[in-house]
Short mmCIF file of C-alpha atoms and ligand atoms in Angstrom, two decimals:
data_model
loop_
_atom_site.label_atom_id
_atom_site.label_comp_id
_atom_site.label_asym_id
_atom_site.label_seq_id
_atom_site.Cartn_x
_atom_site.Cartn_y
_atom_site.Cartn_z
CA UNK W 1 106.85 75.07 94.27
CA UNK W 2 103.25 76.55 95.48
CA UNK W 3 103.39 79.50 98.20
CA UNK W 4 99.90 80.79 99.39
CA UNK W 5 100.37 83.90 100.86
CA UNK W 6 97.53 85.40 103.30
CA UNK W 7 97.56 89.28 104.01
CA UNK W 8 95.54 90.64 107.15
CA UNK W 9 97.72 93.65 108.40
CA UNK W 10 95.11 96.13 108.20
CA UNK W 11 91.70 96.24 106.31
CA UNK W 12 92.42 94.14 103.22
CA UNK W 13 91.66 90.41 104.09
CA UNK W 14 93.50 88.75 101.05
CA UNK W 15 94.77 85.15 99.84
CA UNK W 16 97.28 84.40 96.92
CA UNK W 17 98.65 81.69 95.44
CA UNK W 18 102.17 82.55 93.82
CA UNK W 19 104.63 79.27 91.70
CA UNK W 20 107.80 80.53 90.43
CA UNK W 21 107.19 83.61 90.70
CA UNK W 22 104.25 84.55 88.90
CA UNK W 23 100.86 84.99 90.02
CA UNK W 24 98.48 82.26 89.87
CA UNK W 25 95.54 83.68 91.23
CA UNK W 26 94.19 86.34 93.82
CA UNK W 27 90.91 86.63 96.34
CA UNK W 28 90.94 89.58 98.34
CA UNK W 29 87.77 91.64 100.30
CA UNK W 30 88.01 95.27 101.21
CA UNK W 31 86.34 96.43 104.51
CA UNK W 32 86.00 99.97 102.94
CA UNK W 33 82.41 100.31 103.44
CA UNK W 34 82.52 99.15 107.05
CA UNK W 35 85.27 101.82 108.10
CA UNK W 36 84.39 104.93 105.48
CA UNK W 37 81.98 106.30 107.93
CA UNK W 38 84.28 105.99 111.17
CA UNK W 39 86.55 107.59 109.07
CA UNK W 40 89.48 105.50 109.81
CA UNK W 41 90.10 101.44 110.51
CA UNK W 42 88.28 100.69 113.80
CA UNK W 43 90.71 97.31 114.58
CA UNK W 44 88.25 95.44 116.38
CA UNK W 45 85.78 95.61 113.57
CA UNK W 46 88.97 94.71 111.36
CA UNK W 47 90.03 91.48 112.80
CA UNK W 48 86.40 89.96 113.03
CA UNK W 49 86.07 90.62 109.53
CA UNK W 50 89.29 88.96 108.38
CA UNK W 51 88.25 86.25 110.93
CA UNK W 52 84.76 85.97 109.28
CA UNK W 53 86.34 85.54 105.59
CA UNK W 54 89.41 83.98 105.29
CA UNK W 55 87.75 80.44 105.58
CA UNK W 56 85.89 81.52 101.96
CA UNK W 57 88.07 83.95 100.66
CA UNK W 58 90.66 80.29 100.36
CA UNK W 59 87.79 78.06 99.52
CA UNK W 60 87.12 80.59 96.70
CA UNK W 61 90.93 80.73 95.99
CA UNK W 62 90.93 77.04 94.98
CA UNK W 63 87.40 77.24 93.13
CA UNK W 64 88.61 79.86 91.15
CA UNK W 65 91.75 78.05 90.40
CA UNK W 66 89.68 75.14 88.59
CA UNK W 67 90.93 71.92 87.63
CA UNK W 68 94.31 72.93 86.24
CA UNK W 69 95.28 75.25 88.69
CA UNK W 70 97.30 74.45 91.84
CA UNK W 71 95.05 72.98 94.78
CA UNK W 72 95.72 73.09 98.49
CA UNK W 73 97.41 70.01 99.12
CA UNK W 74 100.15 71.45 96.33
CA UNK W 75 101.47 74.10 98.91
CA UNK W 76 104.64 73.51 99.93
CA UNK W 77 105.13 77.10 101.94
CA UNK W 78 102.72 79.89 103.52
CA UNK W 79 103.71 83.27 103.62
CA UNK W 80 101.52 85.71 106.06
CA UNK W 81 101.95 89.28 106.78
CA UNK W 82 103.56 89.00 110.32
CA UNK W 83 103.85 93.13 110.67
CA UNK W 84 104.35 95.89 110.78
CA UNK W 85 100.43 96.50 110.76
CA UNK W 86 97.44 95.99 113.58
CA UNK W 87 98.18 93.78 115.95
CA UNK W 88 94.47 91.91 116.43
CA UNK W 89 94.60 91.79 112.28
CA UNK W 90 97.89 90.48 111.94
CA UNK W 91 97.01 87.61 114.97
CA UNK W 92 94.00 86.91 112.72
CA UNK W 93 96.47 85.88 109.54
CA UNK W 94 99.06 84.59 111.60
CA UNK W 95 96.48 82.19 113.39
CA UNK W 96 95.19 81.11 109.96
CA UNK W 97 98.36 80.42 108.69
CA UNK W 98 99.68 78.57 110.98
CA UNK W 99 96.87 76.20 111.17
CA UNK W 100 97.12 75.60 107.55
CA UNK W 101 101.08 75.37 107.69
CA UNK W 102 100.46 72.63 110.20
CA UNK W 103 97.56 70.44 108.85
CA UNK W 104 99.50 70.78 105.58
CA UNK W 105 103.20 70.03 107.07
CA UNK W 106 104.12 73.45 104.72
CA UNK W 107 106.91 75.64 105.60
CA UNK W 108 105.53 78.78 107.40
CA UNK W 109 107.64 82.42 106.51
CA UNK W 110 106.54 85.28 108.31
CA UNK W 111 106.81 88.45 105.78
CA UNK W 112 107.52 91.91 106.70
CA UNK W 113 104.27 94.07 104.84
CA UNK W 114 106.84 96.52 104.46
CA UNK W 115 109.20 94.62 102.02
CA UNK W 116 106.66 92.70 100.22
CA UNK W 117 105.30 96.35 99.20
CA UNK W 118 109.04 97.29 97.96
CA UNK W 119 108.96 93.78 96.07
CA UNK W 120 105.81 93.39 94.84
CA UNK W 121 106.23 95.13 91.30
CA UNK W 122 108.53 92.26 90.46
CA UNK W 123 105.61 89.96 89.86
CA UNK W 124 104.93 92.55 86.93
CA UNK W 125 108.53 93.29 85.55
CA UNK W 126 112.30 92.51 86.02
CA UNK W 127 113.76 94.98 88.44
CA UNK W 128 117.00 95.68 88.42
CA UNK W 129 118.83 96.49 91.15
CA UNK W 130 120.56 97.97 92.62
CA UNK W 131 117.55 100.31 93.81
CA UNK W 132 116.28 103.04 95.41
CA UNK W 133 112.78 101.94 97.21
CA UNK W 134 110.68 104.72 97.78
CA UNK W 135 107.50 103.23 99.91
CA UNK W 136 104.32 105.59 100.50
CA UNK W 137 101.80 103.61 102.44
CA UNK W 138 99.01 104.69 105.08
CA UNK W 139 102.00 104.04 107.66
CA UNK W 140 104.35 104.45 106.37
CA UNK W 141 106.63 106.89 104.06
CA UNK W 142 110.23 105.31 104.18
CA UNK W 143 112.92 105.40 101.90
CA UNK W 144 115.63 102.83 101.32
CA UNK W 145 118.51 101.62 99.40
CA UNK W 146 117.39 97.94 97.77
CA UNK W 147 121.08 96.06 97.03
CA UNK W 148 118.91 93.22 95.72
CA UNK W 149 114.89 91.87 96.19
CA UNK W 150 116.22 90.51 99.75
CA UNK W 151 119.11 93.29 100.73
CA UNK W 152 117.21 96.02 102.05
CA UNK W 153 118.70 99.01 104.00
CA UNK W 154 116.65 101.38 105.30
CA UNK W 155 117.68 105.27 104.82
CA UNK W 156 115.07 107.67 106.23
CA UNK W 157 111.37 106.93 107.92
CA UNK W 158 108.62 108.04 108.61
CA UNK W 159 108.82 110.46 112.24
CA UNK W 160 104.87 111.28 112.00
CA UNK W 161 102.55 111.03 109.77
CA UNK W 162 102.76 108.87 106.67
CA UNK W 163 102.11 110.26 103.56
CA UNK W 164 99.43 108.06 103.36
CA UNK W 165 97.51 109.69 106.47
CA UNK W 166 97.83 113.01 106.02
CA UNK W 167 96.20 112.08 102.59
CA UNK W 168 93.48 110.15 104.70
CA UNK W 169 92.93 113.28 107.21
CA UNK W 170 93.02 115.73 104.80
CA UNK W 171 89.69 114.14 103.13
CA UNK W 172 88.34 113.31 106.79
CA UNK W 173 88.95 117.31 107.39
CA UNK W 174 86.82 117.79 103.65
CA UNK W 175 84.55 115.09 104.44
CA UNK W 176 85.40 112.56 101.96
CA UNK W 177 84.99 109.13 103.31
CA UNK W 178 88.03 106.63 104.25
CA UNK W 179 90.07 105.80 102.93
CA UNK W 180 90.49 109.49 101.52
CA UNK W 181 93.93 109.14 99.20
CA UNK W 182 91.93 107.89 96.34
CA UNK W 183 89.28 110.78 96.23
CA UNK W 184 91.67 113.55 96.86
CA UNK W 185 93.79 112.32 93.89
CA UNK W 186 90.11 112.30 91.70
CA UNK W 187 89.39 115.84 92.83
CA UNK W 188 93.28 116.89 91.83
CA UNK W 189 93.21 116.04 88.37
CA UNK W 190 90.55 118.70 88.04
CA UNK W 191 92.25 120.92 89.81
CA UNK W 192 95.31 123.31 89.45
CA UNK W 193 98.30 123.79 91.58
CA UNK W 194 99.32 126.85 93.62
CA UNK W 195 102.38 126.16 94.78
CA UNK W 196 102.39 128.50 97.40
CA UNK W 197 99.07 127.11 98.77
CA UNK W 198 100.67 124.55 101.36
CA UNK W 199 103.94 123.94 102.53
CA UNK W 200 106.14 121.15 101.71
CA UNK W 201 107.36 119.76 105.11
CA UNK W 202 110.69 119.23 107.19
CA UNK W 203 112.66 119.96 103.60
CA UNK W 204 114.86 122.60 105.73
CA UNK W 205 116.87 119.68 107.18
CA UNK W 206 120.24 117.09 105.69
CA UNK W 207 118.40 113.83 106.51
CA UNK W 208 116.56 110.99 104.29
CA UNK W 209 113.15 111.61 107.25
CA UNK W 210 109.59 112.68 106.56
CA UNK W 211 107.37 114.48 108.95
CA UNK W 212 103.83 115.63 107.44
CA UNK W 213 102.38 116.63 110.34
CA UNK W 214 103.31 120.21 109.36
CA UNK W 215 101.19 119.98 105.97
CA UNK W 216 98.58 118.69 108.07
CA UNK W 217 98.02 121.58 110.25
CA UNK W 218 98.70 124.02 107.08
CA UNK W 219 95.27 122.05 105.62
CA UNK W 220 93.77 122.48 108.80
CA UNK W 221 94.28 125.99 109.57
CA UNK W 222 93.45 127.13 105.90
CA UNK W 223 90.22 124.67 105.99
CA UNK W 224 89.22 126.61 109.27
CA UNK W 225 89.56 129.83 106.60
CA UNK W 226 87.61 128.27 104.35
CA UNK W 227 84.68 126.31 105.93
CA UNK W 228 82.73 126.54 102.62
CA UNK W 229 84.88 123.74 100.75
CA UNK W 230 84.52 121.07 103.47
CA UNK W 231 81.07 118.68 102.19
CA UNK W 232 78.26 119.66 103.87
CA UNK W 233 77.38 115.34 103.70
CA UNK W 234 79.77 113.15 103.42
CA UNK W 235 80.36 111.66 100.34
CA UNK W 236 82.66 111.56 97.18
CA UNK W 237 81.36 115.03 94.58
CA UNK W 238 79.93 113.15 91.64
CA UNK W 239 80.19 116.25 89.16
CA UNK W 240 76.43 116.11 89.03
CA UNK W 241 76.33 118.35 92.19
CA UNK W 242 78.72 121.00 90.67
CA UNK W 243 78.70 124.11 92.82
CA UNK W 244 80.34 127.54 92.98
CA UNK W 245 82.98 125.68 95.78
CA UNK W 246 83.65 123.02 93.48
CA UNK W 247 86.58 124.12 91.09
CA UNK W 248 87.67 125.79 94.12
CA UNK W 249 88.01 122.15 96.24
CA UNK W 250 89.81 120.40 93.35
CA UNK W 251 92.43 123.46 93.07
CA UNK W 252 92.51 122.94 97.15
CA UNK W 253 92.86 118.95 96.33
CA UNK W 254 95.55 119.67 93.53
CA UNK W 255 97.70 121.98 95.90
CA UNK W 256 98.20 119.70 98.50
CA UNK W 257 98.75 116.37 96.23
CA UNK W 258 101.38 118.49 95.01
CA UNK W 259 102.82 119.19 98.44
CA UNK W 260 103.04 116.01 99.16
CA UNK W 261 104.55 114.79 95.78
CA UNK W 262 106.96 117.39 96.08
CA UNK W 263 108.56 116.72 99.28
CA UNK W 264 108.58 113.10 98.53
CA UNK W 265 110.45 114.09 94.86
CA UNK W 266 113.26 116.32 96.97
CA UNK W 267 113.81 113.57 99.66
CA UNK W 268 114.19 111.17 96.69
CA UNK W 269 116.71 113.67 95.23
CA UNK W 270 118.64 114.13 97.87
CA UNK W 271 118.94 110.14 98.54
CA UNK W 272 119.87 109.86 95.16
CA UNK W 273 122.94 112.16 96.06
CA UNK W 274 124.49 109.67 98.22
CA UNK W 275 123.04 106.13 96.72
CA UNK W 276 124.53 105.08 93.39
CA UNK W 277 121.54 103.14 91.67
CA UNK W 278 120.43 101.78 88.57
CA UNK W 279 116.05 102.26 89.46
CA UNK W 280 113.65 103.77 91.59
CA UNK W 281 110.95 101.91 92.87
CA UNK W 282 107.61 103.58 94.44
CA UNK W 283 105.37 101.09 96.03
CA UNK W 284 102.44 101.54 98.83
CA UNK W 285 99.26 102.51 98.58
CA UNK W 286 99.87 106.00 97.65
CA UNK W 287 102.20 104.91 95.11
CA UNK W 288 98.73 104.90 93.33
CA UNK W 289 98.28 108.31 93.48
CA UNK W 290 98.61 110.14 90.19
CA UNK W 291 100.85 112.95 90.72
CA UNK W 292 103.19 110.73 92.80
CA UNK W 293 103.74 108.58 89.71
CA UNK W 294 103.99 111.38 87.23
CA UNK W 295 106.55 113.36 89.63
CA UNK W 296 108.59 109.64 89.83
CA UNK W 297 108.35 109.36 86.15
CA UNK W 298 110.05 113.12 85.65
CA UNK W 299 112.76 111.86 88.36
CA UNK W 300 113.71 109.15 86.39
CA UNK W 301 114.14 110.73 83.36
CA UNK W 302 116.31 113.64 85.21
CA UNK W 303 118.36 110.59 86.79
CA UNK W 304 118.25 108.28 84.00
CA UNK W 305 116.69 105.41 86.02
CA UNK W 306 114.86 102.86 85.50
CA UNK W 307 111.54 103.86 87.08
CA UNK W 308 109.03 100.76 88.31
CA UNK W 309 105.45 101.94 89.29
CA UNK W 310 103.16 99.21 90.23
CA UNK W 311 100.13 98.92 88.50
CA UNK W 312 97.30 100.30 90.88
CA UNK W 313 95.94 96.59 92.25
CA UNK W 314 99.70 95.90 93.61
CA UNK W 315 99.93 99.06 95.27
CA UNK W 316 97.07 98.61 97.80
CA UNK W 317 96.95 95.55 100.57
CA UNK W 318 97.56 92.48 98.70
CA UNK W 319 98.82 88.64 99.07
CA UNK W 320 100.66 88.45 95.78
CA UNK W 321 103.18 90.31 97.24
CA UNK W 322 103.23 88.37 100.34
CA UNK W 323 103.36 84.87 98.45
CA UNK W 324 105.74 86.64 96.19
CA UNK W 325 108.22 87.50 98.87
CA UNK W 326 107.47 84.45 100.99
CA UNK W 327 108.58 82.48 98.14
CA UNK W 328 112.03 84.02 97.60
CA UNK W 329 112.36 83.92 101.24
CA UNK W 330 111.93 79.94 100.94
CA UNK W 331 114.09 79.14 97.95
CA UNK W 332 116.34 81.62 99.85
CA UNK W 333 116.51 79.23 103.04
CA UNK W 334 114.54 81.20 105.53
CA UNK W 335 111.67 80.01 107.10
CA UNK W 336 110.11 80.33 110.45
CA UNK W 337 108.68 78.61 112.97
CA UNK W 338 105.26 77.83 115.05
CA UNK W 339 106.64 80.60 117.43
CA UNK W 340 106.58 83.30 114.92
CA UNK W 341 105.60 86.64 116.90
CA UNK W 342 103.40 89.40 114.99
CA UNK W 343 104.88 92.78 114.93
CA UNK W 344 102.59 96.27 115.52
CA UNK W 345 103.39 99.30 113.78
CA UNK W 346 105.79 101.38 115.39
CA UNK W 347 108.16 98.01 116.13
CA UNK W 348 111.41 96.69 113.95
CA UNK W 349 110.57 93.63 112.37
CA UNK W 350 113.41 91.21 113.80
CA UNK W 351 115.40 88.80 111.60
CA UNK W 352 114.47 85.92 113.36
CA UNK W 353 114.03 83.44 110.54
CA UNK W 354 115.05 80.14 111.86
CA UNK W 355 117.52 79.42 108.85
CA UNK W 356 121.16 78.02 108.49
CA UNK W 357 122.01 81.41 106.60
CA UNK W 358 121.27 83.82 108.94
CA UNK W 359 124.12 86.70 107.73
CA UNK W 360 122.21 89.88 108.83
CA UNK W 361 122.27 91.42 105.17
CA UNK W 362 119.19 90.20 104.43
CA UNK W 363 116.02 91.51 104.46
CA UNK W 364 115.62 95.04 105.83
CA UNK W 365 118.24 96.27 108.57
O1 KG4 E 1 99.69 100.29 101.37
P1 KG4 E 1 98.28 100.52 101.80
O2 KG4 E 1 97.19 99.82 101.06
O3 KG4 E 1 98.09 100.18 103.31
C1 KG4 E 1 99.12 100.32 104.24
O4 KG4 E 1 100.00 99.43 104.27
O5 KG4 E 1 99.08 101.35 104.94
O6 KG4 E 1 98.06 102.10 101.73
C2 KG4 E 1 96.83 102.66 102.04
C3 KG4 E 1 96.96 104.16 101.84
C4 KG4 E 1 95.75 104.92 102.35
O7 KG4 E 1 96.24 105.97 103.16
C5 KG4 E 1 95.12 105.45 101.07
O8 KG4 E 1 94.45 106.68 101.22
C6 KG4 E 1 96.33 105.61 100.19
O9 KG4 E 1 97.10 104.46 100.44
N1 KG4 E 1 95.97 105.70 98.77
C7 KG4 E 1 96.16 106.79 98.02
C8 KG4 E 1 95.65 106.50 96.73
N2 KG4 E 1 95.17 105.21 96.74
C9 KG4 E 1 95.37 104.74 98.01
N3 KG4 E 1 96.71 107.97 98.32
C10 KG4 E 1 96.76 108.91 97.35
N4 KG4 E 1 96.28 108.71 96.10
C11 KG4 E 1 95.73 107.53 95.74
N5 KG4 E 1 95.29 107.33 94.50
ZN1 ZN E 2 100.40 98.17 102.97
#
């Protein structure tokens, strides 16, 4: 059993090809440069992009493969990131796929970005569940109870900004270029922690929610303070152009990461109260981020849990994790079909898999 999975949700135009649940191999193209200056995606620029490569990114998939490997008419199901991401992008994939799906009478599964993220570190170990899925993404910052790979439950979301964001606005507000997560988590390892520096937001609450737009306008306001640390050019401080601001930006950098891993550690805590689990899983692309992974390391250890931690290539945009899913979904029964419907950000993904076991429980509620 072959699934190709295709990924197109935001600026990561990538192809997979997953049997049995291992990885067989990977393409994927990043459309950094073309959005670091705009500081941010700009979607129309996204989706010609993906529509420019995916034709060679596959071709390349099945070069790369070689003789051995799988080759296109050996895919029996494509899986494509139906949403929750930009709607042009996800069109883009979904277009794609479903051409191939057709000319290739393959079984089409439309797979929620969301839950291939929570997933995706099973290509890399054995989870076991029952879990706690902890998923930090650019959109997302959600927290949910994982009963198994495909019973997902969905505990406390995201009401502003994702962790993810305020990471990327905080280095558009220094002048770091997008996306900004990455560089701010550089500049933090140099850096040391004030506690007091930032505030760690909407803690003073019961509920399983994040809201970071307060940390944001801390940054902001203490930024306006301190005009001197934001880059006079933008660009990522090479340590070659040390000046008297520097040590000062990386404390800056360290503070906040540690705002942000902090609230994300007491939410955890607190679901953690209620949830009785055997792991925690952090996935997303800010799952990358250093302090996030030491802070979910120390919270395993507290809780003795299991703790799974991606490695860095599954945390970003990928299509391993959307073949990985898609294939589960398949042996599972679920499938969709030519009608499948892409799904912005700010929607519920439906269950609308067009399966005989359709019982609600599975995938996320
Ligand atoms: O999961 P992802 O690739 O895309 C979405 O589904 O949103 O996540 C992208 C986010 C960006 O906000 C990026 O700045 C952040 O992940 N990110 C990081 C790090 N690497 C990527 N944030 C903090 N530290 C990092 N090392
Ligand atoms: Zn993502």
């Amino acid at each position: 059993m072959v699934c190709l999975g295709i990924e197109s949700s935001c600026d990561e135009t990538s192809a997979a090809l997953v049997e049995s649940g291992c990885l067989m191999r990977q393409v994927t193209a990043t459309q950094e440069d073309i959005h670091a200056l705009f500081g941010g995606v700009v979607p129309e620029l996204a989706s010609r992009e993906h529509y420019r490569l995916l034709r060679p990114l596959l071709r390349r998939l099945f070069e790369s493969s070689g003789q051995a490997g799988p080759r296109l008419q050996d895919v029996d199901t494509i899986a494509v990131a139906r949403g929750p991401g930009l709607l042009g992008t996800l069109l883009v994939g979904m277009g794609f796929a479903k051409g191939l799906a057709l000319g290739l009478d393959a079984s089409l599964v439309g797979v929620n970005h969301l839950h291939a993220h929570l997933t995706a570190v099973g290509l890399e170990q054995k989870v076991q569940y029952p879990a706690l899925g902890l998923l930090v993404s650019g959109g997302h910052t959600h927290l949910y109870m994982m009963h198994s790979a495909l019973e997902v439950e969905l505990l406390g979301r995201t009401l502003d900004d994702a962790a993810g964001e305020v990471f990327d606005k905080t280095a558009k507000m220094l002048n770091l270029p997008y996306p900004g997560g990455r560089h701010i988590d550089t500049l933090a390892r140099g850096g040391e922690v004030n506690t007091a520096l930032f505030p760690r937001p909407y803690l003073d609450n019961q509920n399983l929610d994040f809201s970071f737009s307060g940390l944001k306008t801390a940054v902001s306001l203490y930024l306006e303070k301190h005009p001197n640390l934001r880059l006079r050019t933008m660009g990522i401080p090479d340590g070659a152009a040390e000046d008297e601001h520097s040590q000062e930006l990386r404390d800056v950098c360290a503070s906040f990461n540690f705002a942000v891993a902090d609230t994300l550690r007491v939410k955890t805590e607190r679901a953690l109260k209620s949830q009785r689990v055997k792991s925690l899983i952090v996935a997303g692309g800010a799952a990358a981020n250093t302090m996030i992974r030491v802070t979910a390391e120390a919270i395993g250890r507290k809780h003795g849990l299991f703790v799974y931690l991606p490695s860095l290539s599954l945390c970003t945009d990928n299509a391993a994790m959307i073949a990985y899913l898609g294939e589960m979904l398949h042996i599972a029964g679920f499938s969709h079909g030519y009608d499948l419907d892409a799904i912005p950000r700010g929607r519920k993904i439906p269950n609308d898999y067009k399966a005989s076991r359709l019982d609600n429980t599975t995938a996320i509620r």
